[in-house]
């Protein structure tokens, strides 16, 4: 999906400010390295700058119009002077870089300008990297290269040193929710995923993960029984929690989910319902919220954070959880 300047500015405001400056001052670099996680807009922003270079009716001196012949051809992947290289299988092979060079030894088909974009640049084979390095060492006046990577540490330092490096920061939860929905995640599920990770790939995996779906149910159930009966809560720990949350990482995930329930209840009390992340459970959460107070929620949230610290210090997880359950029940109506 093609994104406009304004949409990308929401995603990466600092990067777009820089790019705008370099276009306006006519100081576009010969080679850029865009590094950042998937979903941070590297490719879209590379193509945006490409359009700005070719656009026939640029707006305000920096925004591509998205409508002229050149903008449309870049958007549809049909511009003769714009080349995109992607990993062929697991790597980018030397022939792919040689083909690119052969293409560039010809004059620009329509102008002197040429742009190439290498996606997954860290996946270049050693010979492909060396071949690209020679290419970068002899830049022609009007060539612009974009190298895109999630793992710049895997690349030759000699390549990095020839590029202007722009770090694409992880997305804010709001931008993350947008990206998730655009990638097919139901909008009621996106806020919780965005709260747990700002890595798009990880969030998309979690979204279809059976273990994670089950984890949410168990955590909600634990909350429910906590408020009812201390004995039942301890039974739920034994019969469900310990069966499901075994590894340290899984227990942390469970505690994070539990913490988010308390946070949601706090948002309901503060009348900030738009902030809650368990969207699909909002009716149930509103019922839960009626039975508790802001003061109690704050104490409970610190207890969960304390439990996470104990887990870090390798406290026995079983003991840690039993203590936590008793703490979370302090001050509840039935005690
Ligand atoms: Zn245009």
mmCIF file of C-alpha atoms and ligand atoms in Angstrom:
data_model
loop_
_atom_site.group_PDB
_atom_site.id
_atom_site.type_symbol
_atom_site.label_atom_id
_atom_site.label_comp_id
_atom_site.label_asym_id
_atom_site.label_seq_id
_atom_site.Cartn_x
_atom_site.Cartn_y
_atom_site.Cartn_z
ATOM 1 C CA UNK A 1 0.000 0.000 0.000
ATOM 2 C CA UNK A 2 1.380 3.394 -0.974
ATOM 3 C CA UNK A 3 1.742 5.854 1.865
ATOM 4 C CA UNK A 4 1.708 9.612 1.428
ATOM 5 C CA UNK A 5 4.129 12.100 2.930
ATOM 6 C CA UNK A 6 1.656 13.026 5.666
ATOM 7 C CA UNK A 7 1.032 9.405 6.657
ATOM 8 C CA UNK A 8 4.738 8.651 6.829
ATOM 9 C CA UNK A 9 5.379 11.814 8.801
ATOM 10 C CA UNK A 10 3.098 10.406 11.502
ATOM 11 C CA UNK A 11 5.188 7.245 11.552
ATOM 12 C CA UNK A 12 8.691 8.763 11.470
ATOM 13 C CA UNK A 13 8.541 12.522 12.053
ATOM 14 C CA UNK A 14 12.275 13.034 12.696
ATOM 15 C CA UNK A 15 13.362 11.115 9.589
ATOM 16 C CA UNK A 16 10.952 13.027 7.365
ATOM 17 C CA UNK A 17 12.176 16.344 8.771
ATOM 18 C CA UNK A 18 15.717 15.393 7.778
ATOM 19 C CA UNK A 19 14.688 14.190 4.360
ATOM 20 C CA UNK A 20 12.696 17.335 3.731
ATOM 21 C CA UNK A 21 15.771 19.412 4.577
ATOM 22 C CA UNK A 22 18.037 17.477 2.272
ATOM 23 C CA UNK A 23 15.564 17.801 -0.623
ATOM 24 C CA UNK A 24 14.983 21.511 -0.079
ATOM 25 C CA UNK A 25 18.726 22.241 0.273
ATOM 26 C CA UNK A 26 19.555 19.942 -2.608
ATOM 27 C CA UNK A 27 21.786 17.814 -0.429
ATOM 28 C CA UNK A 28 20.436 14.334 -1.026
ATOM 29 C CA UNK A 29 23.171 11.785 -0.225
ATOM 30 C CA UNK A 30 24.486 9.200 -2.703
ATOM 31 C CA UNK A 31 23.826 6.332 -0.361
ATOM 32 C CA UNK A 32 21.543 5.895 2.607
ATOM 33 C CA UNK A 33 21.392 3.071 5.072
ATOM 34 C CA UNK A 34 17.976 2.809 6.680
ATOM 35 C CA UNK A 35 18.128 0.624 9.751
ATOM 36 C CA UNK A 36 15.187 -0.370 11.931
ATOM 37 C CA UNK A 37 12.671 -3.087 12.625
ATOM 38 C CA UNK A 38 10.134 -4.291 10.123
ATOM 39 C CA UNK A 39 7.109 -2.054 9.879
ATOM 40 C CA UNK A 40 8.959 1.168 10.690
ATOM 41 C CA UNK A 41 8.492 2.546 7.152
ATOM 42 C CA UNK A 42 11.987 2.086 5.673
ATOM 43 C CA UNK A 43 10.886 0.993 2.214
ATOM 44 C CA UNK A 44 8.000 3.459 1.982
ATOM 45 C CA UNK A 45 10.259 6.344 2.962
ATOM 46 C CA UNK A 46 12.932 5.243 0.470
ATOM 47 C CA UNK A 47 10.296 5.261 -2.247
ATOM 48 C CA UNK A 48 8.948 8.590 -1.021
ATOM 49 C CA UNK A 49 12.340 10.234 -1.429
ATOM 50 C CA UNK A 50 12.672 8.513 -4.814
ATOM 51 C CA UNK A 51 9.385 10.056 -5.926
ATOM 52 C CA UNK A 52 10.538 13.448 -4.681
ATOM 53 C CA UNK A 53 13.605 13.106 -6.944
ATOM 54 C CA UNK A 54 11.588 12.214 -10.040
ATOM 55 C CA UNK A 55 8.293 14.058 -9.472
ATOM 56 C CA UNK A 56 7.206 16.391 -12.271
ATOM 57 C CA UNK A 57 5.091 18.643 -10.098
ATOM 58 C CA UNK A 58 6.591 18.611 -6.646
ATOM 59 C CA UNK A 59 4.530 20.291 -3.918
ATOM 60 C CA UNK A 60 6.126 23.003 -1.738
ATOM 61 C CA UNK A 61 9.546 22.002 -3.048
ATOM 62 C CA UNK A 62 9.701 18.624 -1.250
ATOM 63 C CA UNK A 63 6.443 16.629 -1.341
ATOM 64 C CA UNK A 64 5.947 14.287 -4.303
ATOM 65 C CA UNK A 65 2.562 14.906 -5.925
ATOM 66 C CA UNK A 66 1.688 11.150 -6.086
ATOM 67 C CA UNK A 67 -0.179 11.879 -9.287
ATOM 68 C CA UNK A 68 2.252 12.650 -12.119
ATOM 69 C CA UNK A 69 3.517 10.038 -14.581
ATOM 70 C CA UNK A 70 6.757 9.511 -12.611
ATOM 71 C CA UNK A 71 5.159 9.263 -9.157
ATOM 72 C CA UNK A 72 2.663 6.759 -10.471
ATOM 73 C CA UNK A 73 5.350 4.655 -12.108
ATOM 74 C CA UNK A 74 7.408 4.556 -8.907
ATOM 75 C CA UNK A 75 4.286 3.541 -6.970
ATOM 76 C CA UNK A 76 3.481 0.732 -9.373
ATOM 77 C CA UNK A 77 7.100 -0.463 -9.536
ATOM 78 C CA UNK A 78 7.426 0.404 -13.224
ATOM 79 C CA UNK A 79 9.871 3.294 -13.332
ATOM 80 C CA UNK A 80 12.736 2.405 -15.701
ATOM 81 C CA UNK A 81 15.329 4.281 -13.614
ATOM 82 C CA UNK A 82 14.334 2.827 -10.254
ATOM 83 C CA UNK A 83 15.642 -0.631 -9.363
ATOM 84 C CA UNK A 84 14.731 -2.743 -6.389
ATOM 85 C CA UNK A 85 16.820 -5.692 -5.232
ATOM 86 C CA UNK A 86 15.438 -8.202 -2.759
ATOM 87 C CA UNK A 87 16.955 -11.360 -1.255
ATOM 88 C CA UNK A 88 16.663 -14.272 -3.667
ATOM 89 C CA UNK A 89 15.796 -16.980 -1.147
ATOM 90 C CA UNK A 90 17.931 -16.469 1.931
ATOM 91 C CA UNK A 91 20.584 -14.203 0.454
ATOM 92 C CA UNK A 92 21.325 -11.496 -2.075
ATOM 93 C CA UNK A 93 23.664 -13.047 -4.603
ATOM 94 C CA UNK A 94 26.551 -11.456 -6.435
ATOM 95 C CA UNK A 95 24.744 -11.757 -9.771
ATOM 96 C CA UNK A 96 21.935 -9.596 -8.500
ATOM 97 C CA UNK A 97 24.417 -6.818 -7.703
ATOM 98 C CA UNK A 98 26.219 -7.335 -11.053
ATOM 99 C CA UNK A 99 22.911 -7.006 -12.909
ATOM 100 C CA UNK A 100 22.293 -3.806 -11.043
ATOM 101 C CA UNK A 101 25.703 -2.460 -12.039
ATOM 102 C CA UNK A 102 25.141 -3.427 -15.666
ATOM 103 C CA UNK A 103 21.864 -1.547 -15.542
ATOM 104 C CA UNK A 104 23.607 1.491 -14.099
ATOM 105 C CA UNK A 105 26.402 1.548 -16.639
ATOM 106 C CA UNK A 106 23.728 2.495 -19.160
ATOM 107 C CA UNK A 107 22.655 6.110 -19.009
ATOM 108 C CA UNK A 108 19.392 6.801 -17.211
ATOM 109 C CA UNK A 109 16.685 5.707 -19.574
ATOM 110 C CA UNK A 110 14.827 8.964 -19.285
ATOM 111 C CA UNK A 111 17.140 11.254 -17.378
ATOM 112 C CA UNK A 112 20.562 11.017 -15.770
ATOM 113 C CA UNK A 113 19.008 10.112 -12.450
ATOM 114 C CA UNK A 114 18.952 6.561 -11.184
ATOM 115 C CA UNK A 115 17.873 5.081 -7.890
ATOM 116 C CA UNK A 116 18.354 1.641 -6.436
ATOM 117 C CA UNK A 117 16.947 0.184 -3.277
ATOM 118 C CA UNK A 118 18.357 -2.970 -1.686
ATOM 119 C CA UNK A 119 15.969 -4.545 0.778
ATOM 120 C CA UNK A 120 17.479 -6.881 3.400
ATOM 121 C CA UNK A 121 20.943 -5.481 2.622
ATOM 122 C CA UNK A 122 22.467 -7.496 5.500
ATOM 123 C CA UNK A 123 21.659 -10.631 3.503
ATOM 124 C CA UNK A 124 24.196 -9.853 0.773
ATOM 125 C CA UNK A 125 26.701 -12.640 0.284
ATOM 126 C CA UNK A 126 30.351 -11.705 0.820
ATOM 127 C CA UNK A 127 30.959 -11.398 -2.905
ATOM 128 C CA UNK A 128 27.767 -9.388 -3.362
ATOM 129 C CA UNK A 129 28.910 -7.034 -0.584
ATOM 130 C CA UNK A 130 32.310 -6.574 -2.167
ATOM 131 C CA UNK A 131 30.751 -5.956 -5.515
ATOM 132 C CA UNK A 132 28.415 -3.357 -4.031
ATOM 133 C CA UNK A 133 31.308 -1.737 -2.201
ATOM 134 C CA UNK A 134 33.108 -1.025 -5.487
ATOM 135 C CA UNK A 135 29.898 0.413 -6.794
ATOM 136 C CA UNK A 136 29.527 2.702 -3.779
ATOM 137 C CA UNK A 137 33.112 3.849 -4.122
ATOM 138 C CA UNK A 138 32.460 5.324 -7.563
ATOM 139 C CA UNK A 139 29.150 7.087 -7.217
ATOM 140 C CA UNK A 140 27.884 8.766 -10.318
ATOM 141 C CA UNK A 141 26.606 12.255 -9.757
ATOM 142 C CA UNK A 142 22.953 11.410 -9.967
ATOM 143 C CA UNK A 143 22.735 7.986 -8.387
ATOM 144 C CA UNK A 144 20.993 7.469 -5.078
ATOM 145 C CA UNK A 145 21.188 4.176 -3.192
ATOM 146 C CA UNK A 146 18.956 3.019 -0.355
ATOM 147 C CA UNK A 147 20.146 0.055 1.679
ATOM 148 C CA UNK A 148 17.490 -1.284 4.029
ATOM 149 C CA UNK A 149 18.300 -3.506 6.976
ATOM 150 C CA UNK A 150 17.042 -4.764 10.311
ATOM 151 C CA UNK A 151 20.556 -5.875 11.243
ATOM 152 C CA UNK A 152 23.242 -3.340 10.345
ATOM 153 C CA UNK A 153 25.751 -5.173 12.592
ATOM 154 C CA UNK A 154 25.744 -7.963 9.991
ATOM 155 C CA UNK A 155 27.046 -5.630 7.290
ATOM 156 C CA UNK A 156 30.560 -4.753 6.208
ATOM 157 C CA UNK A 157 31.783 -1.674 8.108
ATOM 158 C CA UNK A 158 33.267 -0.420 4.838
ATOM 159 C CA UNK A 159 29.760 -0.334 3.361
ATOM 160 C CA UNK A 160 28.290 1.364 6.418
ATOM 161 C CA UNK A 161 30.987 4.023 6.304
ATOM 162 C CA UNK A 162 29.938 5.023 2.787
ATOM 163 C CA UNK A 163 26.313 5.531 3.714
ATOM 164 C CA UNK A 164 24.422 8.162 5.560
ATOM 165 C CA UNK A 165 22.854 6.076 8.318
ATOM 166 C CA UNK A 166 19.319 6.829 9.448
ATOM 167 C CA UNK A 167 17.942 4.922 12.438
ATOM 168 C CA UNK A 168 14.224 4.219 12.217
ATOM 169 C CA UNK A 169 12.855 4.114 15.735
ATOM 170 C CA UNK A 170 10.287 1.571 16.842
ATOM 171 C CA UNK A 171 6.727 2.688 16.480
ATOM 172 C CA UNK A 172 4.675 4.382 19.169
ATOM 173 C CA UNK A 173 1.752 2.218 20.362
ATOM 174 C CA UNK A 174 -0.625 4.325 18.240
ATOM 175 C CA UNK A 175 1.442 3.899 15.072
ATOM 176 C CA UNK A 176 1.846 0.216 15.911
ATOM 177 C CA UNK A 177 -1.927 -0.283 16.207
ATOM 178 C CA UNK A 178 -2.352 1.277 12.766
ATOM 179 C CA UNK A 179 0.292 -0.991 11.242
ATOM 180 C CA UNK A 180 -1.236 -4.078 12.849
ATOM 181 C CA UNK A 181 -4.694 -3.285 11.544
ATOM 182 C CA UNK A 182 -3.224 -2.679 8.079
ATOM 183 C CA UNK A 183 -1.644 -6.122 8.352
ATOM 184 C CA UNK A 184 -4.996 -7.758 8.992
ATOM 185 C CA UNK A 185 -5.159 -7.821 12.809
ATOM 186 C CA UNK A 186 -8.679 -7.267 14.194
ATOM 187 C CA UNK A 187 -8.941 -3.798 15.660
ATOM 188 C CA UNK A 188 -10.107 -5.120 19.061
ATOM 189 C CA UNK A 189 -6.945 -7.208 19.322
ATOM 190 C CA UNK A 190 -4.380 -4.671 18.119
ATOM 191 C CA UNK A 191 -4.096 -2.458 21.250
ATOM 192 C CA UNK A 192 -3.043 -5.348 23.514
ATOM 193 C CA UNK A 193 -0.388 -6.533 21.037
ATOM 194 C CA UNK A 194 0.919 -2.978 20.623
ATOM 195 C CA UNK A 195 1.277 -2.720 24.389
ATOM 196 C CA UNK A 196 3.343 -5.908 24.643
ATOM 197 C CA UNK A 197 5.833 -5.320 21.827
ATOM 198 C CA UNK A 198 6.852 -2.686 19.311
ATOM 199 C CA UNK A 199 8.197 -5.243 16.894
ATOM 200 C CA UNK A 200 5.659 -5.751 14.121
ATOM 201 C CA UNK A 201 6.780 -9.303 13.334
ATOM 202 C CA UNK A 202 6.582 -10.384 16.935
ATOM 203 C CA UNK A 203 3.118 -8.849 17.305
ATOM 204 C CA UNK A 204 1.851 -10.572 14.161
ATOM 205 C CA UNK A 205 3.171 -13.896 15.432
ATOM 206 C CA UNK A 206 1.561 -13.408 18.848
ATOM 207 C CA UNK A 207 -1.723 -12.616 17.146
ATOM 208 C CA UNK A 208 -1.991 -16.128 15.717
ATOM 209 C CA UNK A 209 -0.264 -17.897 18.601
ATOM 210 C CA UNK A 210 -2.457 -20.482 20.360
ATOM 211 C CA UNK A 211 -0.388 -20.337 23.530
ATOM 212 C CA UNK A 212 -0.887 -16.569 23.733
ATOM 213 C CA UNK A 213 -4.658 -16.829 23.144
ATOM 214 C CA UNK A 214 -4.906 -19.381 25.950
ATOM 215 C CA UNK A 215 -2.639 -17.259 28.175
ATOM 216 C CA UNK A 216 -5.075 -14.345 27.955
ATOM 217 C CA UNK A 217 -7.979 -16.550 29.034
ATOM 218 C CA UNK A 218 -6.090 -17.945 32.018
ATOM 219 C CA UNK A 219 -4.964 -14.500 33.164
ATOM 220 C CA UNK A 220 -8.506 -13.140 32.959
ATOM 221 C CA UNK A 221 -9.787 -16.135 34.848
ATOM 222 C CA UNK A 222 -7.152 -15.651 37.530
ATOM 223 C CA UNK A 223 -8.289 -12.063 37.981
ATOM 224 C CA UNK A 224 -11.883 -13.155 38.274
ATOM 225 C CA UNK A 225 -11.266 -15.819 40.922
ATOM 226 C CA UNK A 226 -8.870 -13.542 42.815
ATOM 227 C CA UNK A 227 -11.759 -11.262 43.529
ATOM 228 C CA UNK A 228 -14.012 -14.102 44.609
ATOM 229 C CA UNK A 229 -12.203 -16.478 46.829
ATOM 230 C CA UNK A 230 -8.591 -16.953 47.949
ATOM 231 C CA UNK A 231 -8.810 -20.715 47.980
ATOM 232 C CA UNK A 232 -10.194 -20.846 44.463
ATOM 233 C CA UNK A 233 -7.403 -18.555 43.265
ATOM 234 C CA UNK A 234 -4.765 -20.898 44.637
ATOM 235 C CA UNK A 235 -6.534 -23.836 43.000
ATOM 236 C CA UNK A 236 -6.557 -22.008 39.640
ATOM 237 C CA UNK A 237 -2.829 -21.391 40.038
ATOM 238 C CA UNK A 238 -2.226 -25.120 40.478
ATOM 239 C CA UNK A 239 -4.646 -26.420 37.895
ATOM 240 C CA UNK A 240 -4.142 -23.860 35.123
ATOM 241 C CA UNK A 241 -1.482 -21.210 35.652
ATOM 242 C CA UNK A 242 1.481 -23.427 36.455
ATOM 243 C CA UNK A 243 0.555 -25.787 33.617
ATOM 244 C CA UNK A 244 0.640 -22.976 31.088
ATOM 245 C CA UNK A 245 3.308 -20.536 32.298
ATOM 246 C CA UNK A 246 6.403 -22.681 32.715
ATOM 247 C CA UNK A 247 9.466 -20.950 31.325
ATOM 248 C CA UNK A 248 10.651 -17.693 32.874
ATOM 249 C CA UNK A 249 9.828 -15.785 29.707
ATOM 250 C CA UNK A 250 6.290 -17.211 29.719
ATOM 251 C CA UNK A 251 5.779 -16.268 33.371
ATOM 252 C CA UNK A 252 6.888 -12.713 32.591
ATOM 253 C CA UNK A 253 4.405 -12.649 29.725
ATOM 254 C CA UNK A 254 1.655 -13.859 32.075
ATOM 255 C CA UNK A 255 2.513 -11.194 34.648
ATOM 256 C CA UNK A 256 2.568 -8.527 31.942
ATOM 257 C CA UNK A 257 -0.922 -9.560 30.865
ATOM 258 C CA UNK A 258 -2.113 -9.521 34.468
ATOM 259 C CA UNK A 259 -0.614 -6.057 34.941
ATOM 260 C CA UNK A 260 -2.436 -4.828 31.834
ATOM 261 C CA UNK A 261 -5.769 -5.970 33.286
ATOM 262 C CA UNK A 262 -5.155 -3.852 36.382
ATOM 263 C CA UNK A 263 -4.053 -0.967 34.182
ATOM 264 C CA UNK A 264 -7.275 -1.251 32.159
ATOM 265 C CA UNK A 265 -9.321 -1.167 35.366
ATOM 266 C CA UNK A 266 -7.418 1.931 36.395
ATOM 267 C CA UNK A 267 -8.198 3.582 33.031
ATOM 268 C CA UNK A 268 -11.886 2.764 33.526
ATOM 269 C CA UNK A 269 -11.782 4.454 36.941
ATOM 270 C CA UNK A 270 -10.025 7.484 35.466
ATOM 271 C CA UNK A 271 -12.635 7.651 32.711
ATOM 272 C CA UNK A 272 -10.061 7.006 29.991
ATOM 273 C CA UNK A 273 -11.812 4.045 28.459
ATOM 274 C CA UNK A 274 -10.306 4.709 25.027
ATOM 275 C CA UNK A 275 -6.959 3.653 26.526
ATOM 276 C CA UNK A 276 -7.951 0.147 27.574
ATOM 277 C CA UNK A 277 -6.172 -2.665 25.748
ATOM 278 C CA UNK A 278 -8.383 -5.691 26.448
ATOM 279 C CA UNK A 279 -10.960 -4.192 24.084
ATOM 280 C CA UNK A 280 -12.804 -7.450 23.551
ATOM 281 C CA UNK A 281 -13.373 -7.753 27.314
ATOM 282 C CA UNK A 282 -14.359 -4.177 28.031
ATOM 283 C CA UNK A 283 -17.857 -4.987 29.297
ATOM 284 C CA UNK A 284 -16.530 -7.565 31.732
ATOM 285 C CA UNK A 285 -13.784 -5.198 32.852
ATOM 286 C CA UNK A 286 -16.326 -2.469 33.575
ATOM 287 C CA UNK A 287 -18.111 -4.877 35.912
ATOM 288 C CA UNK A 288 -14.820 -5.724 37.638
ATOM 289 C CA UNK A 289 -13.965 -2.036 37.987
ATOM 290 C CA UNK A 290 -17.126 -1.342 39.957
ATOM 291 C CA UNK A 291 -15.857 -3.579 42.741
ATOM 292 C CA UNK A 292 -12.463 -1.984 43.274
ATOM 293 C CA UNK A 293 -10.788 1.398 43.844
ATOM 294 C CA UNK A 294 -7.924 3.409 42.360
ATOM 295 C CA UNK A 295 -5.988 3.067 45.590
ATOM 296 C CA UNK A 296 -6.322 -0.681 45.656
ATOM 297 C CA UNK A 297 -5.431 -1.003 41.964
ATOM 298 C CA UNK A 298 -2.224 0.968 42.480
ATOM 299 C CA UNK A 299 -1.153 -1.275 45.361
ATOM 300 C CA UNK A 300 -1.898 -4.371 43.291
ATOM 301 C CA UNK A 301 0.055 -3.073 40.305
ATOM 302 C CA UNK A 302 3.128 -2.480 42.451
ATOM 303 C CA UNK A 303 2.764 -6.020 43.813
ATOM 304 C CA UNK A 304 2.894 -7.406 40.250
ATOM 305 C CA UNK A 305 5.955 -5.318 39.401
ATOM 306 C CA UNK A 306 7.565 -6.574 42.615
ATOM 307 C CA UNK A 307 6.810 -10.162 41.575
ATOM 308 C CA UNK A 308 8.503 -9.563 38.219
ATOM 309 C CA UNK A 309 11.603 -8.333 40.026
ATOM 310 C CA UNK A 310 11.633 -11.424 42.258
ATOM 311 C CA UNK A 311 11.346 -13.617 39.188
ATOM 312 C CA UNK A 312 14.359 -11.816 37.702
ATOM 313 C CA UNK A 313 16.289 -12.626 40.859
ATOM 314 C CA UNK A 314 15.423 -16.301 40.335
ATOM 315 C CA UNK A 315 12.937 -16.709 43.130
ATOM 316 C CA UNK A 316 11.041 -19.996 42.869
ATOM 317 C CA UNK A 317 8.161 -19.173 40.464
ATOM 318 C CA UNK A 318 5.644 -21.257 42.387
ATOM 319 C CA UNK A 319 6.363 -19.508 45.673
ATOM 320 C CA UNK A 320 6.487 -16.128 43.947
ATOM 321 C CA UNK A 321 3.024 -16.636 42.401
ATOM 322 C CA UNK A 322 1.439 -17.896 45.621
ATOM 323 C CA UNK A 323 2.753 -14.872 47.505
ATOM 324 C CA UNK A 324 1.525 -12.606 44.733
ATOM 325 C CA UNK A 325 -1.982 -14.065 44.784
ATOM 326 C CA UNK A 326 -2.220 -13.515 48.552
ATOM 327 C CA UNK A 327 -0.951 -9.941 48.182
ATOM 328 C CA UNK A 328 -3.383 -9.178 45.379
ATOM 329 C CA UNK A 329 -6.225 -10.282 47.613
ATOM 330 C CA UNK A 330 -5.338 -7.980 50.499
ATOM 331 C CA UNK A 331 -8.094 -5.441 50.982
ATOM 332 C CA UNK A 332 -10.603 -7.344 48.865
ATOM 333 C CA UNK A 333 -14.158 -7.419 50.158
ATOM 334 C CA UNK A 334 -14.261 -11.072 51.155
ATOM 335 C CA UNK A 335 -11.052 -11.139 53.228
HETATM 336 ZN ZN1 LIG B 1 4.709 13.565 -8.949
#
